Short mmCIF file of C-alpha atoms and ligand atoms in Angstrom, two decimals:
data_model
loop_
_atom_site.label_atom_id
_atom_site.label_comp_id
_atom_site.label_asym_id
_atom_site.label_seq_id
_atom_site.Cartn_x
_atom_site.Cartn_y
_atom_site.Cartn_z
CA UNK V 1 -78.28 2.57 42.45
CA UNK V 2 -75.11 0.40 42.77
CA UNK V 3 -74.65 0.16 38.80
CA UNK V 4 -72.00 -2.29 39.06
CA UNK V 5 -74.61 -4.96 40.15
CA UNK V 6 -76.41 -4.69 37.03
CA UNK V 7 -76.34 -5.42 33.41
CA UNK V 8 -76.22 -2.80 30.57
CA UNK V 9 -80.04 -2.97 29.72
CA UNK V 10 -80.84 -2.39 33.34
CA UNK V 11 -78.35 0.41 33.73
CA UNK V 12 -80.01 1.97 30.53
CA UNK V 13 -83.48 2.14 32.07
CA UNK V 14 -82.46 2.86 35.62
CA UNK V 15 -78.83 4.07 35.90
CA UNK V 16 -77.54 7.25 37.42
CA UNK V 17 -80.75 8.17 39.30
CA UNK V 18 -82.23 6.65 42.63
CA UNK V 19 -85.10 8.79 43.82
CA UNK V 20 -85.60 8.82 47.57
CA UNK V 21 -89.06 8.69 49.30
CA UNK V 22 -91.73 10.75 47.38
CA UNK V 23 -89.32 12.33 44.80
CA UNK V 24 -89.95 12.37 41.12
CA UNK V 25 -89.64 9.14 39.62
CA UNK V 26 -87.89 10.56 36.42
CA UNK V 27 -84.99 12.81 37.12
CA UNK V 28 -86.35 16.47 36.88
CA UNK V 29 -84.74 18.99 34.57
CA UNK V 30 -82.91 21.19 37.27
CA UNK V 31 -83.16 24.40 34.86
CA UNK V 32 -81.37 26.52 37.46
CA UNK V 33 -77.78 28.09 36.77
CA UNK V 34 -77.15 28.38 40.55
CA UNK V 35 -77.65 26.56 43.70
CA UNK V 36 -78.30 28.15 47.30
CA UNK V 37 -76.00 27.62 50.40
CA UNK V 38 -76.42 28.53 54.09
CA UNK V 39 -72.75 29.60 54.91
CA UNK V 40 -69.94 31.27 52.91
CA UNK V 41 -67.59 28.71 54.29
CA UNK V 42 -69.48 25.96 52.40
CA UNK V 43 -69.19 27.94 49.19
CA UNK V 44 -65.55 28.59 49.79
CA UNK V 45 -65.04 24.74 50.30
CA UNK V 46 -66.72 24.08 46.98
CA UNK V 47 -64.28 26.62 45.34
CA UNK V 48 -61.51 24.97 46.83
CA UNK V 49 -62.69 21.51 45.65
CA UNK V 50 -62.48 20.41 49.46
CA UNK V 51 -66.60 19.57 49.25
CA UNK V 52 -68.57 17.91 46.45
CA UNK V 53 -71.72 19.67 45.31
CA UNK V 54 -73.13 21.90 42.61
CA UNK V 55 -72.57 25.77 42.82
CA UNK V 56 -72.91 26.68 39.23
CA UNK V 57 -74.36 24.93 36.14
CA UNK V 58 -71.10 25.77 33.95
CA UNK V 59 -69.36 23.29 36.06
CA UNK V 60 -71.92 20.63 37.11
CA UNK V 61 -75.70 20.48 37.29
CA UNK V 62 -77.84 17.56 38.84
CA UNK V 63 -79.69 16.48 35.66
CA UNK V 64 -76.42 16.51 33.65
CA UNK V 65 -74.87 14.52 36.43
CA UNK V 66 -77.39 11.80 36.05
CA UNK V 67 -76.33 11.36 32.44
CA UNK V 68 -72.69 11.35 33.31
CA UNK V 69 -73.05 8.60 35.99
CA UNK V 70 -75.15 6.56 33.94
CA UNK V 71 -72.79 6.74 30.67
CA UNK V 72 -69.77 6.23 33.10
CA UNK V 73 -71.60 2.97 34.25
CA UNK V 74 -72.30 1.77 30.83
CA UNK V 75 -68.70 2.09 29.60
CA UNK V 76 -67.38 0.74 33.14
CA UNK V 77 -65.45 3.96 33.90
CA UNK V 78 -65.47 5.66 37.05
CA UNK V 79 -66.32 9.16 35.98
CA UNK V 80 -67.40 11.29 33.00
CA UNK V 81 -67.95 14.69 32.14
CA UNK V 82 -70.71 15.98 29.78
CA UNK V 83 -70.15 18.64 27.27
CA UNK V 84 -71.89 20.93 24.78
CA UNK V 85 -70.91 18.81 21.88
CA UNK V 86 -68.82 15.70 20.64
CA UNK V 87 -66.43 18.40 19.47
CA UNK V 88 -66.00 19.84 23.00
CA UNK V 89 -65.52 16.20 24.43
CA UNK V 90 -62.82 15.58 22.09
CA UNK V 91 -61.13 18.96 22.29
CA UNK V 92 -61.10 18.73 26.41
CA UNK V 93 -59.98 15.17 26.29
CA UNK V 94 -56.91 16.29 24.51
CA UNK V 95 -56.30 19.55 26.47
CA UNK V 96 -56.39 17.98 29.74
CA UNK V 97 -53.32 16.19 28.85
CA UNK V 98 -51.61 18.03 26.04
CA UNK V 99 -50.20 21.64 26.34
CA UNK V 100 -48.54 24.12 23.78
CA UNK V 101 -45.49 22.57 22.56
CA UNK V 102 -46.68 18.79 22.76
CA UNK V 103 -47.42 16.53 19.94
CA UNK V 104 -50.27 14.12 19.89
CA UNK V 105 -50.97 11.23 17.75
CA UNK V 106 -54.16 10.43 15.78
CA UNK V 107 -55.45 7.94 13.44
CA UNK V 108 -55.87 9.65 9.95
CA UNK V 109 -59.41 8.29 9.34
CA UNK V 110 -61.27 10.71 11.93
CA UNK V 111 -64.65 12.20 11.54
CA UNK V 112 -63.98 15.53 9.47
CA UNK V 113 -64.80 17.80 12.29
CA UNK V 114 -62.26 16.08 14.58
CA UNK V 115 -59.63 16.04 11.88
CA UNK V 116 -59.92 19.71 11.17
CA UNK V 117 -59.92 20.25 15.29
CA UNK V 118 -56.61 18.47 15.31
CA UNK V 119 -54.96 19.63 11.82
CA UNK V 120 -55.83 23.25 12.02
CA UNK V 121 -57.36 24.48 15.25
CA UNK V 122 -54.97 22.57 17.78
CA UNK V 123 -52.17 23.65 15.87
CA UNK V 124 -53.17 27.43 16.78
CA UNK V 125 -53.04 26.28 20.52
CA UNK V 126 -49.45 25.04 19.93
CA UNK V 127 -50.41 21.42 19.80
CA UNK V 128 -49.15 19.38 16.92
CA UNK V 129 -50.89 16.37 15.79
CA UNK V 130 -49.05 13.41 14.01
CA UNK V 131 -51.69 11.46 11.77
CA UNK V 132 -51.05 7.84 11.13
CA UNK V 133 -52.76 5.06 9.15
CA UNK V 134 -55.22 2.98 11.27
CA UNK V 135 -53.92 -0.13 12.87
CA UNK V 136 -50.34 0.38 11.81
CA UNK V 137 -47.97 -0.74 14.70
CA UNK V 138 -44.71 0.55 13.38
CA UNK V 139 -46.22 3.84 12.63
CA UNK V 140 -47.61 4.15 16.16
CA UNK V 141 -44.21 3.37 17.75
CA UNK V 142 -42.40 5.81 15.45
CA UNK V 143 -45.01 8.60 16.49
CA UNK V 144 -44.58 7.62 20.05
CA UNK V 145 -40.83 7.93 19.70
CA UNK V 146 -41.18 11.19 17.90
CA UNK V 147 -42.89 12.58 21.10
CA UNK V 148 -46.52 11.95 20.63
CA UNK V 149 -48.06 12.07 24.25
CA UNK V 150 -51.40 10.35 23.57
CA UNK V 151 -52.96 8.31 20.73
CA UNK V 152 -56.53 9.10 19.68
CA UNK V 153 -58.62 6.94 17.35
CA UNK V 154 -62.35 6.12 16.66
CA UNK V 155 -63.38 2.62 17.57
CA UNK V 156 -65.41 2.43 14.30
CA UNK V 157 -64.64 5.46 12.20
CA UNK V 158 -67.00 7.95 10.56
CA UNK V 159 -67.74 7.62 7.60
CA UNK V 160 -65.40 5.00 6.42
CA UNK V 161 -66.60 2.33 9.12
CA UNK V 162 -62.97 0.83 9.94
CA UNK V 163 -62.61 -1.05 13.04
CA UNK V 164 -59.81 0.02 15.36
CA UNK V 165 -57.81 -2.92 16.80
CA UNK V 166 -58.14 -1.36 20.47
CA UNK V 167 -56.06 -4.19 22.16
CA UNK V 168 -53.11 -3.85 19.81
CA UNK V 169 -53.23 -0.16 20.18
CA UNK V 170 -53.41 -0.09 23.94
CA UNK V 171 -50.59 -2.64 24.08
CA UNK V 172 -48.26 -0.33 22.20
CA UNK V 173 -49.33 2.90 23.92
CA UNK V 174 -48.77 1.16 27.42
CA UNK V 175 -45.43 -0.28 26.40
CA UNK V 176 -44.41 3.34 26.09
CA UNK V 177 -46.55 4.85 28.73
CA UNK V 178 -48.99 7.08 26.88
CA UNK V 179 -52.85 6.89 27.18
CA UNK V 180 -55.08 5.66 24.43
CA UNK V 181 -58.27 7.78 23.89
CA UNK V 182 -60.91 6.11 21.95
CA UNK V 183 -63.80 8.15 20.27
CA UNK V 184 -66.62 5.42 20.93
CA UNK V 185 -69.49 7.15 19.11
CA UNK V 186 -70.47 4.80 16.41
CA UNK V 187 -70.77 1.39 18.53
CA UNK V 188 -71.96 3.14 21.52
CA UNK V 189 -71.42 1.39 24.85
CA UNK V 190 -74.23 -1.16 24.00
CA UNK V 191 -71.93 -2.81 21.35
CA UNK V 192 -68.64 -1.87 22.44
CA UNK V 193 -66.81 -1.07 25.61
CA UNK V 194 -63.08 -0.02 24.84
CA UNK V 195 -61.94 -0.11 28.38
CA UNK V 196 -62.62 -3.92 28.38
CA UNK V 197 -59.65 -3.85 25.62
CA UNK V 198 -57.39 -1.47 27.39
CA UNK V 199 -58.40 1.92 26.21
CA UNK V 200 -57.77 4.60 28.97
CA UNK V 201 -60.20 7.39 28.10
CA UNK V 202 -63.44 7.15 26.01
CA UNK V 203 -65.42 10.09 24.26
CA UNK V 204 -68.67 10.29 22.64
CA UNK V 205 -70.67 12.33 20.50
CA UNK V 206 -74.00 11.75 22.26
CA UNK V 207 -75.55 13.59 19.49
CA UNK V 208 -75.57 10.41 17.69
CA UNK V 209 -76.93 6.87 18.73
CA UNK V 210 -76.77 7.78 22.54
CA UNK V 211 -79.52 10.57 21.82
CA UNK V 212 -80.84 8.62 18.90
CA UNK V 213 -83.69 10.80 18.09
CA UNK V 214 -81.77 13.81 16.62
CA UNK V 215 -82.96 16.29 19.25
CA UNK V 216 -79.65 17.25 21.28
CA UNK V 217 -76.11 18.14 20.33
CA UNK V 218 -73.92 16.99 23.07
CA UNK V 219 -70.73 14.91 24.14
CA UNK V 220 -69.23 13.20 27.02
CA UNK V 221 -65.74 12.06 28.17
CA UNK V 222 -65.30 8.89 30.46
CA UNK V 223 -62.34 8.17 32.41
CA UNK V 224 -61.32 4.41 33.22
CA UNK V 225 -59.08 5.71 36.03
CA UNK V 226 -56.57 3.02 35.10
CA UNK V 227 -53.87 5.36 33.62
CA UNK V 228 -51.26 6.41 36.02
CA UNK V 229 -50.71 10.07 35.29
CA UNK V 230 -47.98 10.71 38.02
CA UNK V 231 -45.80 7.51 37.37
CA UNK V 232 -45.97 8.22 33.53
CA UNK V 233 -44.64 11.84 33.94
CA UNK V 234 -47.79 13.69 33.02
CA UNK V 235 -46.86 16.89 34.78
CA UNK V 236 -49.78 18.80 33.40
CA UNK V 237 -52.15 16.55 35.76
CA UNK V 238 -49.78 15.80 38.59
CA UNK V 239 -48.07 19.15 39.04
CA UNK V 240 -49.44 21.64 41.51
CA UNK V 241 -51.92 23.85 40.01
CA UNK V 242 -51.75 27.52 40.67
CA UNK V 243 -55.30 28.08 39.88
CA UNK V 244 -56.36 25.82 42.81
CA UNK V 245 -53.89 27.31 45.36
CA UNK V 246 -51.31 24.60 44.42
CA UNK V 247 -53.31 21.54 44.52
CA UNK V 248 -52.05 18.66 42.64
CA UNK V 249 -54.93 16.51 40.74
CA UNK V 250 -53.24 13.19 41.22
CA UNK V 251 -52.48 13.69 44.88
CA UNK V 252 -55.98 14.85 45.79
CA UNK V 253 -58.26 12.86 43.34
CA UNK V 254 -55.96 9.90 42.94
CA UNK V 255 -57.59 7.69 40.13
CA UNK V 256 -60.27 10.56 39.33
CA UNK V 257 -57.43 12.87 38.48
CA UNK V 258 -58.10 13.21 34.79
CA UNK V 259 -61.72 13.58 34.92
CA UNK V 260 -61.61 15.95 37.59
CA UNK V 261 -59.21 18.36 36.01
CA UNK V 262 -61.21 18.10 32.72
CA UNK V 263 -64.23 19.49 34.54
CA UNK V 264 -62.77 22.03 36.94
CA UNK V 265 -60.00 23.49 34.56
CA UNK V 266 -61.39 23.23 30.97
CA UNK V 267 -65.33 22.99 31.40
CA UNK V 268 -64.95 25.71 34.06
CA UNK V 269 -62.55 27.93 31.95
CA UNK V 270 -63.65 27.17 28.17
CA UNK V 271 -67.51 27.06 29.50
CA UNK V 272 -68.72 24.26 27.20
CA UNK V 273 -70.84 21.94 29.68
CA UNK V 274 -73.93 20.07 28.41
CA UNK V 275 -77.18 21.99 29.55
CA UNK V 276 -79.87 20.24 31.76
CA UNK V 277 -82.51 20.31 29.03
CA UNK V 278 -80.23 18.54 26.66
CA UNK V 279 -79.05 16.12 29.05
CA UNK V 280 -82.76 15.20 29.97
CA UNK V 281 -83.63 14.38 26.19
CA UNK V 282 -80.32 12.50 25.81
CA UNK V 283 -80.95 10.49 28.78
CA UNK V 284 -84.55 9.68 27.43
CA UNK V 285 -83.05 8.46 24.30
CA UNK V 286 -80.30 6.47 26.26
CA UNK V 287 -83.12 4.60 28.19
CA UNK V 288 -83.79 2.56 24.99
CA UNK V 289 -80.20 2.43 23.49
CA UNK V 290 -79.87 -1.29 23.77
CA UNK V 291 -82.98 -1.87 21.88
CA UNK V 292 -82.00 0.49 19.07
CA UNK V 293 -78.65 -0.66 18.68
CA UNK V 294 -79.71 -4.28 17.99
CA UNK V 295 -82.27 -3.10 15.52
CA UNK V 296 -79.82 -0.56 13.64
CA UNK V 297 -77.26 -3.40 13.41
CA UNK V 298 -79.70 -6.06 12.20
CA UNK V 299 -81.39 -3.62 9.52
CA UNK V 300 -77.95 -2.27 8.35
CA UNK V 301 -76.54 -5.73 7.92
CA UNK V 302 -79.73 -6.74 5.68
CA UNK V 303 -79.20 -3.44 3.91
CA UNK V 304 -75.43 -3.95 3.16
CA UNK V 305 -76.06 -7.40 1.70
CA UNK V 306 -78.81 -5.85 -0.54
CA UNK V 307 -76.10 -3.11 -1.80
CA UNK V 308 -73.40 -5.68 -2.26
CA UNK V 309 -75.77 -7.72 -4.52
CA UNK V 310 -76.94 -4.47 -6.56
CA UNK V 311 -75.44 -4.20 -10.24
CA UNK V 312 -75.28 -0.36 -9.81
CA UNK V 313 -73.02 -0.61 -6.69
CA UNK V 314 -69.33 -0.37 -6.93
CA UNK V 315 -68.21 -1.09 -3.41
CA UNK V 316 -69.76 -1.61 -0.02
CA UNK V 317 -68.16 -1.08 3.51
CA UNK V 318 -69.78 -2.49 6.39
CA UNK V 319 -67.67 -4.39 9.03
CA UNK V 320 -70.51 -6.96 9.60
CA UNK V 321 -70.02 -8.01 5.85
CA UNK V 322 -67.98 -11.19 5.27
CA UNK V 323 -66.58 -9.47 2.39
CA UNK V 324 -65.08 -6.71 4.50
CA UNK V 325 -61.39 -6.48 5.38
CA UNK V 326 -62.71 -5.68 9.08
CA UNK V 327 -64.80 -8.50 9.30
CA UNK V 328 -62.33 -10.66 11.59
CA UNK V 329 -61.76 -7.39 13.92
CA UNK V 330 -65.57 -6.82 14.00
CA UNK V 331 -66.07 -10.52 15.10
CA UNK V 332 -63.82 -9.51 18.17
CA UNK V 333 -64.97 -6.12 18.95
CA UNK V 334 -68.49 -6.00 17.41
CA UNK V 335 -69.86 -9.29 18.43
CA UNK V 336 -73.37 -8.12 19.26
CA UNK V 337 -73.66 -6.03 16.02
CA UNK V 338 -71.57 -3.45 13.73
CA UNK V 339 -73.92 -0.57 14.35
CA UNK V 340 -75.95 1.09 11.61
CA UNK V 341 -73.56 2.89 9.36
CA UNK V 342 -72.78 1.80 5.84
CA UNK V 343 -70.50 3.44 3.53
CA UNK V 344 -70.77 2.56 -0.38
CA UNK V 345 -70.08 3.76 -3.75
CA UNK V 346 -72.24 3.88 -6.68
CA UNK V 347 -71.10 3.23 -10.20
CA UNK V 348 -70.98 6.50 -12.20
CA UNK V 349 -68.85 8.73 -9.72
CA UNK V 350 -69.95 11.98 -8.31
CA UNK V 351 -72.87 12.80 -10.66
CA UNK V 352 -74.51 9.55 -10.22
CA UNK V 353 -74.13 9.72 -6.34
CA UNK V 354 -75.76 13.08 -5.98
CA UNK V 355 -78.37 12.17 -8.47
CA UNK V 356 -79.23 8.75 -6.32
CA UNK V 357 -79.27 10.78 -2.90
CA UNK V 358 -81.44 13.44 -4.49
CA UNK V 359 -83.85 10.55 -5.64
CA UNK V 360 -84.55 9.09 -2.39
CA UNK V 361 -87.96 9.51 -0.85
CA UNK V 362 -88.18 7.84 2.47
CA UNK V 363 -84.51 8.08 3.40
CA UNK V 364 -83.65 11.54 3.92
CA UNK V 365 -80.68 13.85 3.01
CA UNK V 366 -79.61 15.17 6.44
CA UNK V 367 -76.15 16.13 7.81
CA UNK V 368 -76.49 13.58 10.55
CA UNK V 369 -75.93 10.01 11.58
CA UNK V 370 -77.37 7.54 14.30
CA UNK V 371 -80.73 8.96 14.09
CA UNK V 372 -83.49 6.34 14.45
CA UNK V 373 -84.79 7.46 11.02
CA UNK V 374 -82.77 6.44 8.15
CA UNK V 375 -80.43 9.04 6.36
CA UNK V 376 -77.91 9.32 3.54
CA UNK V 377 -75.02 11.89 3.06
CA UNK V 378 -72.47 12.37 0.31
CA UNK V 379 -69.10 13.29 2.65
CA UNK V 380 -66.82 14.50 0.06
CA UNK V 381 -69.24 17.39 -0.93
CA UNK V 382 -70.70 17.64 2.84
CA UNK V 383 -69.15 16.60 6.20
CA UNK V 384 -65.62 16.40 4.76
CA UNK V 385 -65.60 19.09 2.15
CA UNK V 386 -62.82 21.03 4.00
CA UNK V 387 -60.22 18.14 3.29
CA UNK V 388 -57.84 17.99 0.69
CA UNK V 389 -57.87 15.18 -1.74
CA UNK V 390 -55.05 13.61 -0.12
CA UNK V 391 -56.66 13.88 3.26
CA UNK V 392 -59.91 12.51 1.82
CA UNK V 393 -58.07 9.61 0.66
CA UNK V 394 -56.28 8.89 3.93
CA UNK V 395 -59.69 9.32 5.68
CA UNK V 396 -60.81 6.32 3.50
CA UNK V 397 -63.36 8.69 1.60
CA UNK V 398 -63.85 8.47 -2.31
CA UNK V 399 -65.47 10.82 -4.58
CA UNK V 400 -68.59 8.51 -4.84
CA UNK V 401 -68.72 7.57 -1.25
CA UNK V 402 -72.07 7.68 0.34
CA UNK V 403 -72.80 7.30 4.06
CA UNK V 404 -75.85 5.50 4.89
CA UNK V 405 -77.30 5.73 8.37
CA UNK V 406 -79.70 3.11 8.76
CA UNK V 407 -82.49 3.69 11.14
CA UNK V 408 -84.86 1.43 12.81
CA UNK V 409 -87.67 1.30 10.10
CA UNK V 410 -88.88 -1.80 8.42
CA UNK V 411 -86.27 -3.03 5.99
CA UNK V 412 -88.61 -3.86 3.09
CA UNK V 413 -89.59 -0.30 3.13
CA UNK V 414 -86.11 1.04 3.15
CA UNK V 415 -84.85 -1.50 0.39
CA UNK V 416 -87.99 -0.24 -1.77
CA UNK V 417 -86.68 3.38 -1.31
CA UNK V 418 -83.05 2.48 -2.45
CA UNK V 419 -84.25 0.43 -5.58
CA UNK V 420 -86.30 3.20 -6.76
CA UNK V 421 -83.49 5.57 -6.45
CA UNK V 422 -81.29 3.17 -8.40
CA UNK V 423 -83.90 3.23 -11.02
CA UNK V 424 -83.52 6.87 -11.43
CA UNK V 425 -79.77 6.65 -12.46
CA UNK V 426 -78.40 5.70 -15.73
C1 PLP G 501 -70.45 13.67 15.03
C2 PLP G 501 -69.18 13.12 15.55
C3 PLP G 501 -68.30 14.16 16.41
C4 PLP G 501 -68.55 15.35 16.65
O1 PLP G 501 -69.77 15.49 17.59
P1 PLP G 501 -70.81 16.60 17.64
O2 PLP G 501 -71.79 16.30 18.69
O3 PLP G 501 -71.38 16.67 16.28
O4 PLP G 501 -69.90 17.92 17.92
C5 PLP G 501 -67.06 13.36 16.72
N1 PLP G 501 -66.71 11.99 16.59
C6 PLP G 501 -67.57 11.29 15.92
C7 PLP G 501 -67.13 9.77 15.43
C8 PLP G 501 -68.80 11.84 15.30
O5 PLP G 501 -69.61 10.80 14.55
#
């Protein structure tokens, strides 16, 4: 299929797979670790990256490739690598660029897992992270001047639902010739395509909306192919790699240098690919993504308005609300809906928040977001409990913050559940 000819809705349903005569209409699960070849030279060429093809499912697999092609097309990128989790996608998106001794820049309102990956684990790899406030032009310029080799931020942050000004960030990054990586998990490519605003690399936790049915942990990295690694002095990508007989990724793979290196260096060596069964399930979810994102967004806006009008609610953050400081940015970046996540605070602090969550009936307490079923969570005591109180504040999380992930159920039913829980607290 030539995805470029089609709209998002058509790509969701048909992208990445075109069966030939009498082949399965649905992409089969190729549950095979390995692939058979007729000659040793053919296998040698695969190892030397002279030929394309699957040889071992740690590096690539036909079912996973369908998902990679579809998501690359949805984002408008030219290649993608699916990983075992969103964490792996973010880790590899960085390692493909930065090495021990380098610094990277990240917005401080990241998802808790990514924050600890950067602040603690990457430090053990010798990579230092400079955290800066979101949408702070001056801080970004200073961090670049201090040596930051890339800027990483979430398009819509988890859980504070703050909107990244992608165009502004890209303009500053490109003025100083560094790449912009955007974690686009919350909007999904249906609501926002960061490449259209200048981002260079996009990552996702496919675990969330792309799967959407809470069945499969996974992640993906998508390359726009637009950043010039060689010209901008990214030697880790342009220099000859001794692990491949002195091949240079930029010379051999041109605009696909980054995404090829991510796969053949890091997925190969660290061993964190997506598996074919998860790719099959994730793709099944992805087929209806455009329908779900619309419904998640419509429902969340209704619920956010209900919460805003409730006497027991102290504050509500949802970028689709006119009262939100991110409303103007959301009109630019999230025109078709602001996704399904709301964060809000209950009057009465920690105890009232916990009691409220425990009193929900239909909406379930789960450590998840982006499922088609509604759920609630208390970040300070759950997903973000490893963060210091200072880091929590910088991440936009208060003691009474509740993250609501609004599903695709009937909103009257959801509002009744919310109301009944409010009645249980003082
Ligand atoms: C969940 C999440 C991740 C991590 O993804 P996993 O699939 O859980 O490893 C990264 N970024 C964002 C924005 C997320 O919501």
